[in-house]
GROMACS .gro file of C-alpha atoms in nm:
model
  237
    1ARG     CA    1   2.473  -1.308   0.138
    2SER     CA    2   2.681  -1.539   0.353
    3ARG     CA    3   2.989  -1.706   0.207
    4PRO     CA    4   3.210  -1.989   0.326
    5PRO     CA    5   3.549  -1.898   0.477
    6ASN     CA    6   3.824  -1.835   0.224
    7PRO     CA    7   4.180  -1.903   0.345
    8LYS     CA    8   4.318  -1.659   0.088
    9ARG     CA    9   4.119  -1.367   0.230
   10ASP     CA   10   4.049  -1.464   0.590
   11LYS     CA   11   4.312  -1.498   0.859
   12MET     CA   12   4.278  -1.845   1.003
   13ASN     CA   13   4.437  -2.021   1.295
   14ARG     CA   14   4.744  -2.220   1.199
   15SER     CA   15   4.617  -2.518   1.392
   16THR     CA   16   4.306  -2.532   1.174
   17ALA     CA   17   4.472  -2.484   0.835
   18ALA     CA   18   4.502  -2.859   0.783
   19ARG     CA   19   4.138  -2.912   0.879
   20PHE     CA   20   4.000  -2.645   0.648
   21GLU     CA   21   3.963  -2.876   0.349
   22VAL     CA   22   3.767  -3.121   0.563
   23ARG     CA   23   3.534  -2.851   0.691
   24LYS     CA   24   3.489  -2.703   0.344
   25ALA     CA   25   3.318  -3.021   0.234
   26HIS     CA   26   3.035  -2.943   0.480
   27LEU     CA   27   3.003  -2.577   0.378
   28PRO     CA   28   2.766  -2.450   0.106
   29SER     CA   29   2.924  -2.459  -0.236
   30THR     CA   30   2.968  -2.140  -0.435
   31GLU     CA   31   2.888  -2.331  -0.754
   32ASN     CA   32   2.511  -2.364  -0.784
   33THR     CA   33   2.492  -2.531  -1.124
   34ASP     CA   34   2.279  -2.819  -0.993
   35GLU     CA   35   2.045  -2.584  -0.811
   36ASP     CA   36   2.014  -2.362  -1.121
   37ASP     CA   37   1.926  -2.664  -1.334
   38ASP     CA   38   1.673  -2.772  -1.073
   39GLU     CA   39   1.515  -2.425  -1.072
   40GLU     CA   40   1.488  -2.427  -1.451
   41ASP     CA   41   1.327  -2.771  -1.435
   42ASN     CA   42   1.073  -2.658  -1.173
   43LYS     CA   43   0.962  -2.331  -1.334
   44HIS     CA   44   0.653  -2.502  -1.475
   45LEU     CA   45   0.542  -2.614  -1.128
   46THR     CA   46   0.297  -2.428  -0.908
   47ALA     CA   47   0.456  -2.221  -0.630
   48LEU     CA   48   0.380  -2.333  -0.276
   49GLU     CA   49   0.217  -2.104  -0.021
   50PRO     CA   50   0.346  -2.164   0.334
   51LYS     CA   51   0.088  -2.200   0.607
   52ILE     CA   52   0.071  -2.322   0.966
   53THR     CA   53  -0.085  -2.668   0.961
   54SER     CA   54  -0.059  -2.739   1.335
   55ARG     CA   55   0.042  -2.549   1.647
   56TYR     CA   56   0.064  -2.582   2.023
   57PRO     CA   57  -0.093  -2.421   2.216
   58SER     CA   58  -0.388  -2.386   1.984
   59LYS     CA   59  -0.470  -2.037   2.120
   60ASP     CA   60  -0.242  -1.736   2.163
   61HIS     CA   61  -0.111  -1.626   2.499
   62LYS     CA   62  -0.259  -1.290   2.596
   63ASP     CA   63   0.081  -1.131   2.652
   64GLN     CA   64   0.254  -1.299   2.354
   65PRO     CA   65   0.036  -1.364   2.047
   66LEU     CA   66   0.179  -1.569   1.765
   67ASN     CA   67   0.361  -1.354   1.510
   68LEU     CA   68   0.169  -1.353   1.180
   69ARG     CA   69   0.496  -1.342   0.985
   70LEU     CA   70   0.627  -1.662   1.140
   71PRO     CA   71   0.624  -1.853   0.805
   72GLN     CA   72   0.867  -1.598   0.661
   73PHE     CA   73   1.116  -1.674   0.938
   74CYS     CA   74   1.066  -2.048   0.891
   75HIS     CA   75   1.162  -2.004   0.523
   76PRO     CA   76   1.450  -1.753   0.526
   77GLN     CA   77   1.507  -1.793   0.149
   78GLY     CA   78   1.173  -1.620   0.090
   79THR     CA   79   0.812  -1.734   0.095
   80ASP     CA   80   0.744  -1.624  -0.264
   81ILE     CA   81   0.996  -1.863  -0.423
   82ILE     CA   82   0.902  -2.195  -0.261
   83TYR     CA   83   0.873  -2.458  -0.533
   84PRO     CA   84   0.879  -2.836  -0.515
   85THR     CA   85   1.224  -2.967  -0.596
   86SER     CA   86   1.316  -3.279  -0.785
   87GLN     CA   87   1.634  -3.318  -0.579
   88TYR     CA   88   1.606  -3.446  -0.225
   89LYS     CA   89   1.773  -3.216   0.029
   90MET     CA   90   1.908  -3.316   0.367
   91PRO     CA   91   1.733  -3.182   0.679
   92ARG     CA   92   1.871  -2.857   0.814
   93ILE     CA   93   1.828  -2.638   1.122
   94HIS     CA   94   1.839  -2.261   1.154
   95HIS     CA   95   1.766  -2.009   1.430
   96PHE     CA   96   1.601  -1.668   1.441
   97VAL     CA   97   1.492  -1.408   1.697
   98LEU     CA   98   1.159  -1.223   1.704
   99THR     CA   99   1.141  -0.887   1.885
  100ASP     CA  100   0.807  -0.717   1.957
  101ASN     CA  101   0.737  -0.347   2.006
  102MET     CA  102   0.808  -0.379   2.380
  103GLY     CA  103   1.154  -0.525   2.323
  104CYS     CA  104   1.057  -0.876   2.434
  105LYS     CA  105   1.235  -1.151   2.242
  106GLN     CA  106   1.128  -1.494   2.125
  107TYR     CA  107   1.394  -1.739   2.012
  108GLY     CA  108   1.304  -1.973   1.728
  109THR     CA  109   1.466  -2.301   1.623
  110CYS     CA  110   1.348  -2.457   1.297
  111LEU     CA  111   1.401  -2.807   1.159
  112THR     CA  112   1.333  -2.823   0.784
  113VAL     CA  113   1.278  -3.162   0.623
  114TYR     CA  114   1.180  -3.248   0.267
  115GLU     CA  115   0.887  -3.480   0.209
  116GLU     CA  116   0.755  -3.636  -0.110
  117PHE     CA  117   0.506  -3.407  -0.277
  118GLU     CA  118   0.262  -3.464  -0.563
  119SER     CA  119   0.271  -3.149  -0.770
  120GLU     CA  120   0.040  -3.053  -1.053
  121ASP     CA  121   0.235  -2.987  -1.371
  122LYS     CA  122   0.115  -2.682  -1.563
  123ASN     CA  123   0.230  -2.840  -1.888
  124ASN     CA  124   0.000  -3.135  -1.928
  125ASN     CA  125   0.184  -3.369  -2.163
  126ASN     CA  126  -0.050  -3.645  -2.276
  127ASN     CA  127   0.230  -3.824  -2.455
  128ALA     CA  128   0.415  -3.887  -2.130
  129THR     CA  129   0.158  -4.120  -1.980
  130ASN     CA  130   0.387  -4.419  -2.015
  131GLU     CA  131   0.684  -4.241  -1.861
  132LYS     CA  132   0.780  -4.286  -1.500
  133LYS     CA  133   0.620  -4.030  -1.274
  134LYS     CA  134   0.875  -3.783  -1.141
  135THR     CA  135   0.917  -3.750  -0.765
  136TYR     CA  136   0.914  -3.402  -0.611
  137TYR     CA  137   0.993  -3.288  -0.258
  138ALA     CA  138   0.847  -3.000  -0.057
  139PRO     CA  139   0.978  -2.846   0.266
  140ARG     CA  140   0.803  -2.900   0.598
  141VAL     CA  141   0.920  -2.707   0.904
  142LEU     CA  142   0.893  -2.794   1.273
  143CYS     CA  143   0.954  -2.479   1.476
  144LEU     CA  144   1.008  -2.430   1.850
  145LEU     CA  145   0.947  -2.080   1.990
  146SER     CA  146   1.060  -1.987   2.339
  147THR     CA  147   1.136  -1.683   2.550
  148TYR     CA  148   1.441  -1.875   2.677
  149PRO     CA  149   1.754  -1.874   2.455
  150TYR     CA  150   1.819  -2.249   2.477
  151LEU     CA  151   1.911  -2.266   2.110
  152THR     CA  152   2.171  -2.542   2.137
  153ALA     CA  153   1.940  -2.759   2.348
  154PHE     CA  154   1.648  -2.702   2.109
  155ARG     CA  155   1.870  -2.790   1.814
  156THR     CA  156   1.972  -3.118   1.978
  157TYR     CA  157   1.612  -3.190   2.073
  158LEU     CA  158   1.480  -3.145   1.719
  159THR     CA  159   1.769  -3.343   1.570
  160GLN     CA  160   1.714  -3.637   1.803
  161LEU     CA  161   1.338  -3.616   1.757
  162TYR     CA  162   1.387  -3.647   1.381
  163ARG     CA  163   1.616  -3.947   1.429
  164LEU     CA  164   1.361  -4.104   1.664
  165ALA     CA  165   1.085  -4.066   1.404
  166THR     CA  166   1.277  -4.181   1.098
  167MET     CA  167   1.546  -4.425   1.211
  168THR     CA  168   1.376  -4.620   1.490
  169ASP     CA  169   1.044  -4.780   1.581
  170CYS     CA  170   1.047  -4.631   1.930
  171MET     CA  171   0.808  -4.342   1.860
  172THR     CA  172   0.473  -4.475   1.977
  173ALA     CA  173   0.302  -4.134   2.021
  174PRO     CA  174   0.239  -3.862   1.762
  175ILE     CA  175   0.515  -3.606   1.722
  176GLU     CA  176   0.279  -3.338   1.856
  177ARG     CA  177   0.286  -3.521   2.191
  178TYR     CA  178   0.663  -3.475   2.211
  179VAL     CA  179   0.627  -3.104   2.136
  180GLN     CA  180   0.366  -3.077   2.412
  181ASN     CA  181   0.607  -3.253   2.648
  182ILE     CA  182   0.890  -3.005   2.602
  183CYS     CA  183   0.652  -2.706   2.610
  184CYS     CA  184   0.450  -2.796   2.920
  185GLU     CA  185   0.616  -3.078   3.112
  186VAL     CA  186   0.988  -2.992   3.099
  187PRO     CA  187   1.044  -2.715   3.357
  188ALA     CA  188   1.274  -2.421   3.294
  189PRO     CA  189   1.570  -2.420   3.536
  190PRO     CA  190   1.602  -2.132   3.782
  191PRO     CA  191   1.899  -1.896   3.727
  192GLY     CA  192   2.214  -2.025   3.890
  193ALA     CA  193   2.382  -2.361   3.925
  194PHE     CA  194   2.079  -2.583   3.858
  195GLU     CA  195   2.007  -2.755   3.528
  196VAL     CA  196   1.728  -2.965   3.381
  197GLN     CA  197   1.827  -3.267   3.177
  198LEU     CA  198   1.634  -3.505   2.954
  199GLU     CA  199   1.749  -3.780   2.720
  200ILE     CA  200   1.653  -3.896   2.370
  201LEU     CA  201   1.827  -4.195   2.210
  202ASN     CA  202   2.094  -4.189   2.481
  203THR     CA  203   2.179  -3.827   2.399
  204PRO     CA  204   2.155  -3.591   2.699
  205ILE     CA  205   1.987  -3.255   2.643
  206ARG     CA  206   2.069  -2.996   2.910
  207PHE     CA  207   1.884  -2.676   2.993
  208TRP     CA  208   2.082  -2.433   3.206
  209ALA     CA  209   2.037  -2.066   3.295
  210PRO     CA  210   2.321  -1.837   3.413
  211PRO     CA  211   2.297  -1.619   3.725
  212ALA     CA  212   2.048  -1.335   3.691
  213ASN     CA  213   2.313  -1.068   3.759
  214GLN     CA  214   2.534  -1.171   3.466
  215PRO     CA  215   2.633  -0.851   3.282
  216ILE     CA  216   2.635  -1.003   2.931
  217ALA     CA  217   2.316  -1.137   2.776
  218TYR     CA  218   2.323  -1.516   2.759
  219VAL     CA  219   2.244  -1.694   2.433
  220SER     CA  220   2.315  -2.065   2.414
  221LEU     CA  221   2.494  -2.076   2.079
  222PRO     CA  222   2.798  -2.289   1.989
  223PHE     CA  223   3.097  -2.067   1.905
  224GLN     CA  224   3.353  -2.344   1.859
  225VAL     CA  225   3.344  -2.340   1.479
  226LEU     CA  226   3.379  -1.959   1.475
  227PHE     CA  227   3.701  -1.965   1.678
  228GLU     CA  228   3.835  -2.261   1.482
  229CYS     CA  229   3.799  -2.083   1.148
  230LEU     CA  230   3.894  -1.726   1.245
  231ASP     CA  231   4.159  -1.575   1.467
  232ILE     CA  232   4.091  -1.331   1.752
  233SER     CA  233   4.153  -1.020   1.540
  234ASN     CA  234   3.874  -1.121   1.301
  235VAL     CA  235   3.632  -1.224   1.575
  236LEU     CA  236   3.672  -0.906   1.785
  237PHE     CA  237   3.627  -0.572   1.610
   0.00000   0.00000   0.00000
């Protein structure tokens, strides 16, 4: 299980010691009292079964069929413990990598948002008809799968797409049309010095591929936070 950095146990850069308290506010808390109370409150609710409600393309590629266990990667906490929650949770993004029996990789980027959900309560309380109906939230995941490791670009794309859909009135087409655009109409750059760039809400999104003869496998992941929190001796082992 992952844990947030601990300055008492981890060697940290001196230049980041003063910023640790600021960063800690954005890290997951080790005290899960609220989540435990929420789980106790939701035990009487029906568990949710994840399923793919929409996909593009609608049919599998012959050389790369869609992995049947994709919902498990979209819900890394486990697909058997998905319950509606009474507490709204902020959207989050995570990445994963699928490897088939031939060693071919597919890189996934998932945006999880929580939408209002009408859940059936197992305990039908007839005396609570006059009480205010409780609001529950259920996770919905938008996932991008690609053979190209443009994880940072995909993260920015999904983040800006969510902002476009929720914070503006500029989205005139269905969200599936935007997914079709990035899958079929945005070309992949050739290896080398060329890059492909698009823009959403004045935020540039760049797709770049390194030279083909690069000795180290290229994965577009941000490592800035890693080097800010840990020193070289803890990063290299």
